[in-house]
């Protein structure tokens, strides 16, 4: 069997990559993708703990995280489309005003 | 032995995809490498006995959510990422060491959790020798009994998200 700590280290690596992408990237869509990567890293540790503790609660939490991520993607991408319509750019450094 | 080998193969795919997401300049390449990460995560979920979660990961995440992303990237005709001229020099110098320290801290904390006792924190003990763990029947049982209220609340959340997306993306007259 694979030890629990391996899964948790993989989860930490994915989460750290997501944080790094969130901070480094300047494209608003890539920043959004990094958030999804962080959510995936957290989901992995939920499932790993569910298997370790022999409890299905972790799977339910993953299910809810996925639902929230889907809702977030829908609203976030709508916001991105509306930002792009008004500013013609996807660079977050050029989106520094709430109202034009 | 076989689970360990499979774990390392899929973990390498995951980390490779995640790093590729950071390295690529074009958003479409980042999106496609995120799909690789999600696909190999689904296989790792299968290794953990989470059949239903693996299926939902492929259908909802790698399928629906990422299709939405790719669709928006195509719609906005997003090009190669622009560089910002006045980038923070402090962040450039301290970024990589800070990342390494943060990752090391996370690994340290996690490796001290490894001796965790096998205590069940609620929920039914489904895995009793057989291979029924995380199958749709068990998940459905739990979801529609113990977690019925959160399940219904998520339906309201999804409804609000759909309406919000329609309102936000609508063209103003």
PDB file of C-alpha atoms in Angstrom, chain A residues 1-86 88-94, chain B residues 1 3-4 7-8 10-11 14-15 18-19 21-25 27 30-31 34 37-38 41 44-45 47-53 56-57 60-61 65-66 68-69 72-73 75-76 78-84 99 103 106-107 110-111 113-114 116-127 133-134 138-139 142-143 147 150-151 154 157-158 160-161 164-166 168-172:
ATOM      1  CA  UNK A   1       0.000   0.000   0.000  1.00  0.00           C
ATOM      2  CA  UNK A   2       1.061   3.585  -0.612  1.00  0.00           C
ATOM      3  CA  UNK A   3       1.651   5.508   2.651  1.00  0.00           C
ATOM      4  CA  UNK A   4      -0.687   8.374   3.442  1.00  0.00           C
ATOM      5  CA  UNK A   5       2.187  10.837   3.598  1.00  0.00           C
ATOM      6  CA  UNK A   6       2.981  10.315  -0.114  1.00  0.00           C
ATOM      7  CA  UNK A   7      -0.494  11.426  -1.058  1.00  0.00           C
ATOM      8  CA  UNK A   8      -0.272  14.397   1.271  1.00  0.00           C
ATOM      9  CA  UNK A   9       3.107  15.443  -0.133  1.00  0.00           C
ATOM     10  CA  UNK A  10       1.697  15.240  -3.673  1.00  0.00           C
ATOM     11  CA  UNK A  11      -1.271  17.294  -2.513  1.00  0.00           C
ATOM     12  CA  UNK A  12       1.076  19.886  -0.985  1.00  0.00           C
ATOM     13  CA  UNK A  13       3.114  20.065  -4.190  1.00  0.00           C
ATOM     14  CA  UNK A  14      -0.017  20.637  -6.278  1.00  0.00           C
ATOM     15  CA  UNK A  15      -1.250  23.289  -3.859  1.00  0.00           C
ATOM     16  CA  UNK A  16       2.144  25.035  -3.876  1.00  0.00           C
ATOM     17  CA  UNK A  17       2.181  25.022  -7.696  1.00  0.00           C
ATOM     18  CA  UNK A  18      -1.278  26.578  -7.624  1.00  0.00           C
ATOM     19  CA  UNK A  19      -0.174  29.295  -5.204  1.00  0.00           C
ATOM     20  CA  UNK A  20       2.930  29.990  -7.287  1.00  0.00           C
ATOM     21  CA  UNK A  21       0.872  30.262 -10.474  1.00  0.00           C
ATOM     22  CA  UNK A  22      -1.615  32.525  -8.747  1.00  0.00           C
ATOM     23  CA  UNK A  23       1.190  34.868  -7.708  1.00  0.00           C
ATOM     24  CA  UNK A  24       3.417  34.686 -10.804  1.00  0.00           C
ATOM     25  CA  UNK A  25       0.975  34.656 -13.693  1.00  0.00           C
ATOM     26  CA  UNK A  26      -0.392  37.883 -15.119  1.00  0.00           C
ATOM     27  CA  UNK A  27      -3.045  36.402 -17.383  1.00  0.00           C
ATOM     28  CA  UNK A  28      -6.421  36.371 -15.635  1.00  0.00           C
ATOM     29  CA  UNK A  29      -7.413  33.011 -17.150  1.00  0.00           C
ATOM     30  CA  UNK A  30      -4.190  31.345 -16.037  1.00  0.00           C
ATOM     31  CA  UNK A  31      -4.704  32.728 -12.540  1.00  0.00           C
ATOM     32  CA  UNK A  32      -8.131  31.129 -12.582  1.00  0.00           C
ATOM     33  CA  UNK A  33      -6.611  27.818 -13.699  1.00  0.00           C
ATOM     34  CA  UNK A  34      -4.183  28.029 -10.764  1.00  0.00           C
ATOM     35  CA  UNK A  35      -7.122  28.322  -8.377  1.00  0.00           C
ATOM     36  CA  UNK A  36      -8.554  25.135  -9.873  1.00  0.00           C
ATOM     37  CA  UNK A  37      -5.168  23.459  -9.344  1.00  0.00           C
ATOM     38  CA  UNK A  38      -5.216  24.437  -5.666  1.00  0.00           C
ATOM     39  CA  UNK A  39      -8.735  23.025  -5.278  1.00  0.00           C
ATOM     40  CA  UNK A  40      -7.570  19.776  -6.872  1.00  0.00           C
ATOM     41  CA  UNK A  41      -4.667  19.515  -4.451  1.00  0.00           C
ATOM     42  CA  UNK A  42      -7.034  19.927  -1.504  1.00  0.00           C
ATOM     43  CA  UNK A  43      -9.412  17.336  -2.981  1.00  0.00           C
ATOM     44  CA  UNK A  44      -6.580  14.820  -3.137  1.00  0.00           C
ATOM     45  CA  UNK A  45      -5.869  15.180   0.573  1.00  0.00           C
ATOM     46  CA  UNK A  46      -9.608  14.806   1.320  1.00  0.00           C
ATOM     47  CA  UNK A  47      -9.741  11.524  -0.589  1.00  0.00           C
ATOM     48  CA  UNK A  48      -6.459  10.297   0.922  1.00  0.00           C
ATOM     49  CA  UNK A  49      -7.730  10.939   4.453  1.00  0.00           C
ATOM     50  CA  UNK A  50     -11.041   9.295   3.593  1.00  0.00           C
ATOM     51  CA  UNK A  51      -9.182   6.151   2.560  1.00  0.00           C
ATOM     52  CA  UNK A  52      -6.937   6.299   5.618  1.00  0.00           C
ATOM     53  CA  UNK A  53      -9.743   6.801   8.125  1.00  0.00           C
ATOM     54  CA  UNK A  54     -12.107   4.433   6.279  1.00  0.00           C
ATOM     55  CA  UNK A  55     -14.806   7.065   6.321  1.00  0.00           C
ATOM     56  CA  UNK A  56     -16.769   8.253   3.319  1.00  0.00           C
ATOM     57  CA  UNK A  57     -17.229  11.798   4.618  1.00  0.00           C
ATOM     58  CA  UNK A  58     -14.155  12.944   2.690  1.00  0.00           C
ATOM     59  CA  UNK A  59     -15.745  11.869  -0.590  1.00  0.00           C
ATOM     60  CA  UNK A  60     -18.821  13.937   0.185  1.00  0.00           C
ATOM     61  CA  UNK A  61     -16.636  16.951   0.896  1.00  0.00           C
ATOM     62  CA  UNK A  62     -14.868  16.461  -2.434  1.00  0.00           C
ATOM     63  CA  UNK A  63     -18.261  16.345  -4.096  1.00  0.00           C
ATOM     64  CA  UNK A  64     -19.218  19.683  -2.527  1.00  0.00           C
ATOM     65  CA  UNK A  65     -15.855  21.232  -3.410  1.00  0.00           C
ATOM     66  CA  UNK A  66     -16.444  20.234  -7.026  1.00  0.00           C
ATOM     67  CA  UNK A  67     -19.908  21.792  -6.994  1.00  0.00           C
ATOM     68  CA  UNK A  68     -18.563  25.030  -5.572  1.00  0.00           C
ATOM     69  CA  UNK A  69     -15.691  25.005  -8.085  1.00  0.00           C
ATOM     70  CA  UNK A  70     -18.140  24.581 -10.959  1.00  0.00           C
ATOM     71  CA  UNK A  71     -20.262  27.479  -9.699  1.00  0.00           C
ATOM     72  CA  UNK A  72     -17.145  29.575  -9.208  1.00  0.00           C
ATOM     73  CA  UNK A  73     -15.919  28.784 -12.724  1.00  0.00           C
ATOM     74  CA  UNK A  74     -19.256  29.795 -14.233  1.00  0.00           C
ATOM     75  CA  UNK A  75     -19.425  33.122 -12.402  1.00  0.00           C
ATOM     76  CA  UNK A  76     -15.693  33.835 -12.715  1.00  0.00           C
ATOM     77  CA  UNK A  77     -15.595  33.222 -16.445  1.00  0.00           C
ATOM     78  CA  UNK A  78     -18.641  35.452 -16.879  1.00  0.00           C
ATOM     79  CA  UNK A  79     -16.769  38.183 -14.997  1.00  0.00           C
ATOM     80  CA  UNK A  80     -13.707  37.607 -17.210  1.00  0.00           C
ATOM     81  CA  UNK A  81     -15.834  37.971 -20.353  1.00  0.00           C
ATOM     82  CA  UNK A  82     -17.379  41.162 -19.070  1.00  0.00           C
ATOM     83  CA  UNK A  83     -13.955  42.568 -18.057  1.00  0.00           C
ATOM     84  CA  UNK A  84     -12.560  41.725 -21.471  1.00  0.00           C
ATOM     85  CA  UNK A  85     -15.486  43.470 -23.153  1.00  0.00           C
ATOM     86  CA  UNK A  86     -14.847  46.750 -21.379  1.00  0.00           C
ATOM     87  CA  UNK A  88      -9.906  44.574 -24.253  1.00  0.00           C
ATOM     88  CA  UNK A  89      -7.176  43.020 -22.134  1.00  0.00           C
ATOM     89  CA  UNK A  90      -6.627  39.933 -19.993  1.00  0.00           C
ATOM     90  CA  UNK A  91      -3.579  41.298 -18.155  1.00  0.00           C
ATOM     91  CA  UNK A  92      -4.471  41.768 -14.486  1.00  0.00           C
ATOM     92  CA  UNK A  93      -1.955  44.588 -14.109  1.00  0.00           C
ATOM     93  CA  UNK A  94      -4.024  46.666 -16.514  1.00  0.00           C
TER      94      UNK A  94
ATOM     95  CA  UNK B   1       4.210  -3.059  -4.982  1.00  0.00           C
ATOM     96  CA  UNK B   3       0.028   0.388  -6.342  1.00  0.00           C
ATOM     97  CA  UNK B   4       3.264   2.123  -5.408  1.00  0.00           C
ATOM     98  CA  UNK B   7       1.172   5.979  -7.747  1.00  0.00           C
ATOM     99  CA  UNK B   8       4.613   7.194  -8.761  1.00  0.00           C
ATOM    100  CA  UNK B  10       0.558   9.199 -11.941  1.00  0.00           C
ATOM    101  CA  UNK B  11       2.160  11.471  -9.354  1.00  0.00           C
ATOM    102  CA  UNK B  14       0.500  15.294 -11.970  1.00  0.00           C
ATOM    103  CA  UNK B  15       3.576  17.247 -10.937  1.00  0.00           C
ATOM    104  CA  UNK B  18       1.332  21.349 -12.719  1.00  0.00           C
ATOM    105  CA  UNK B  19       4.828  22.631 -13.517  1.00  0.00           C
ATOM    106  CA  UNK B  21       0.958  24.961 -16.245  1.00  0.00           C
ATOM    107  CA  UNK B  22       3.365  27.423 -14.656  1.00  0.00           C
ATOM    108  CA  UNK B  23       5.940  27.362 -17.455  1.00  0.00           C
ATOM    109  CA  UNK B  24       3.640  27.729 -20.471  1.00  0.00           C
ATOM    110  CA  UNK B  25       2.995  31.222 -21.771  1.00  0.00           C
ATOM    111  CA  UNK B  27      -3.393  30.041 -21.622  1.00  0.00           C
ATOM    112  CA  UNK B  30      -1.900  25.844 -19.398  1.00  0.00           C
ATOM    113  CA  UNK B  31      -5.515  24.676 -19.645  1.00  0.00           C
ATOM    114  CA  UNK B  34      -4.392  21.205 -16.143  1.00  0.00           C
ATOM    115  CA  UNK B  37      -3.276  16.927 -13.926  1.00  0.00           C
ATOM    116  CA  UNK B  38      -6.984  16.247 -13.448  1.00  0.00           C
ATOM    117  CA  UNK B  41      -5.613  12.722 -10.239  1.00  0.00           C
ATOM    118  CA  UNK B  44      -4.928   8.294  -8.185  1.00  0.00           C
ATOM    119  CA  UNK B  45      -8.467   8.487  -6.770  1.00  0.00           C
ATOM    120  CA  UNK B  47      -5.952   3.791  -6.473  1.00  0.00           C
ATOM    121  CA  UNK B  48      -7.496   5.122  -3.248  1.00  0.00           C
ATOM    122  CA  UNK B  49     -10.725   3.221  -3.889  1.00  0.00           C
ATOM    123  CA  UNK B  50     -12.766   6.332  -4.637  1.00  0.00           C
ATOM    124  CA  UNK B  51     -14.587   5.149  -7.761  1.00  0.00           C
ATOM    125  CA  UNK B  52     -17.385   7.684  -7.703  1.00  0.00           C
ATOM    126  CA  UNK B  53     -15.083  10.630  -7.056  1.00  0.00           C
ATOM    127  CA  UNK B  56     -17.043  12.743 -11.197  1.00  0.00           C
ATOM    128  CA  UNK B  57     -13.535  14.165 -11.513  1.00  0.00           C
ATOM    129  CA  UNK B  60     -17.362  17.322 -14.142  1.00  0.00           C
ATOM    130  CA  UNK B  61     -13.840  18.674 -13.781  1.00  0.00           C
ATOM    131  CA  UNK B  65     -15.350  22.864 -16.176  1.00  0.00           C
ATOM    132  CA  UNK B  66     -12.330  22.615 -18.449  1.00  0.00           C
ATOM    133  CA  UNK B  68     -15.884  25.984 -20.194  1.00  0.00           C
ATOM    134  CA  UNK B  69     -12.340  27.297 -19.711  1.00  0.00           C
ATOM    135  CA  UNK B  72     -13.698  31.111 -22.965  1.00  0.00           C
ATOM    136  CA  UNK B  73     -10.026  31.107 -24.023  1.00  0.00           C
ATOM    137  CA  UNK B  75     -13.903  33.075 -27.371  1.00  0.00           C
ATOM    138  CA  UNK B  76     -11.650  35.836 -26.067  1.00  0.00           C
ATOM    139  CA  UNK B  78      -6.394  35.032 -25.691  1.00  0.00           C
ATOM    140  CA  UNK B  79      -2.834  35.381 -26.894  1.00  0.00           C
ATOM    141  CA  UNK B  80       0.571  34.885 -25.331  1.00  0.00           C
ATOM    142  CA  UNK B  81       0.878  36.342 -21.865  1.00  0.00           C
ATOM    143  CA  UNK B  82       2.310  39.858 -21.740  1.00  0.00           C
ATOM    144  CA  UNK B  83       5.164  40.737 -19.485  1.00  0.00           C
ATOM    145  CA  UNK B  84       4.723  43.606 -17.072  1.00  0.00           C
ATOM    146  CA  UNK B  99       8.307  28.967  -2.412  1.00  0.00           C
ATOM    147  CA  UNK B 103       6.851  23.792   0.409  1.00  0.00           C
ATOM    148  CA  UNK B 106       4.177  21.883   4.229  1.00  0.00           C
ATOM    149  CA  UNK B 107       6.141  18.663   3.748  1.00  0.00           C
ATOM    150  CA  UNK B 110       2.562  16.523   6.606  1.00  0.00           C
ATOM    151  CA  UNK B 111       5.341  14.066   7.420  1.00  0.00           C
ATOM    152  CA  UNK B 113       1.004  13.650  10.447  1.00  0.00           C
ATOM    153  CA  UNK B 114       1.945  10.310   8.926  1.00  0.00           C
ATOM    154  CA  UNK B 116      -2.073   9.274  12.377  1.00  0.00           C
ATOM    155  CA  UNK B 117      -4.251   6.737  14.155  1.00  0.00           C
ATOM    156  CA  UNK B 118      -6.935   4.910  12.282  1.00  0.00           C
ATOM    157  CA  UNK B 119      -9.877   6.559  13.976  1.00  0.00           C
ATOM    158  CA  UNK B 120     -13.133   6.927  12.087  1.00  0.00           C
ATOM    159  CA  UNK B 121     -14.562  10.438  12.365  1.00  0.00           C
ATOM    160  CA  UNK B 122     -18.229   9.663  11.755  1.00  0.00           C
ATOM    161  CA  UNK B 123     -19.774   8.269   8.631  1.00  0.00           C
ATOM    162  CA  UNK B 124     -20.337   4.580   8.045  1.00  0.00           C
ATOM    163  CA  UNK B 125     -17.445   2.143   7.945  1.00  0.00           C
ATOM    164  CA  UNK B 126     -18.059   0.901   4.460  1.00  0.00           C
ATOM    165  CA  UNK B 127     -14.833  -0.921   3.688  1.00  0.00           C
ATOM    166  CA  UNK B 133     -15.559   1.661  -0.860  1.00  0.00           C
ATOM    167  CA  UNK B 134     -16.527   4.889  -2.499  1.00  0.00           C
ATOM    168  CA  UNK B 138     -22.431   4.098  -0.607  1.00  0.00           C
ATOM    169  CA  UNK B 139     -21.941   7.731  -1.595  1.00  0.00           C
ATOM    170  CA  UNK B 142     -24.524   9.057   2.752  1.00  0.00           C
ATOM    171  CA  UNK B 143     -25.401  12.017   0.536  1.00  0.00           C
ATOM    172  CA  UNK B 147     -25.870  15.337   4.014  1.00  0.00           C
ATOM    173  CA  UNK B 150     -26.090  20.618   2.262  1.00  0.00           C
ATOM    174  CA  UNK B 151     -27.038  18.802  -0.946  1.00  0.00           C
ATOM    175  CA  UNK B 154     -25.882  23.345  -3.286  1.00  0.00           C
ATOM    176  CA  UNK B 157     -26.006  27.741  -5.087  1.00  0.00           C
ATOM    177  CA  UNK B 158     -25.884  26.318  -8.609  1.00  0.00           C
ATOM    178  CA  UNK B 160     -27.717  31.432  -8.278  1.00  0.00           C
ATOM    179  CA  UNK B 161     -24.429  30.809 -10.108  1.00  0.00           C
ATOM    180  CA  UNK B 164     -25.284  35.321 -12.035  1.00  0.00           C
ATOM    181  CA  UNK B 165     -23.306  34.077 -15.032  1.00  0.00           C
ATOM    182  CA  UNK B 166     -26.140  34.951 -17.411  1.00  0.00           C
ATOM    183  CA  UNK B 168     -22.799  39.158 -15.868  1.00  0.00           C
ATOM    184  CA  UNK B 169     -22.013  37.942 -19.363  1.00  0.00           C
ATOM    185  CA  UNK B 170     -25.044  39.622 -20.953  1.00  0.00           C
ATOM    186  CA  UNK B 171     -24.253  42.390 -23.392  1.00  0.00           C
ATOM    187  CA  UNK B 172     -25.358  45.790 -22.127  1.00  0.00           C
TER     188      UNK B 172
END
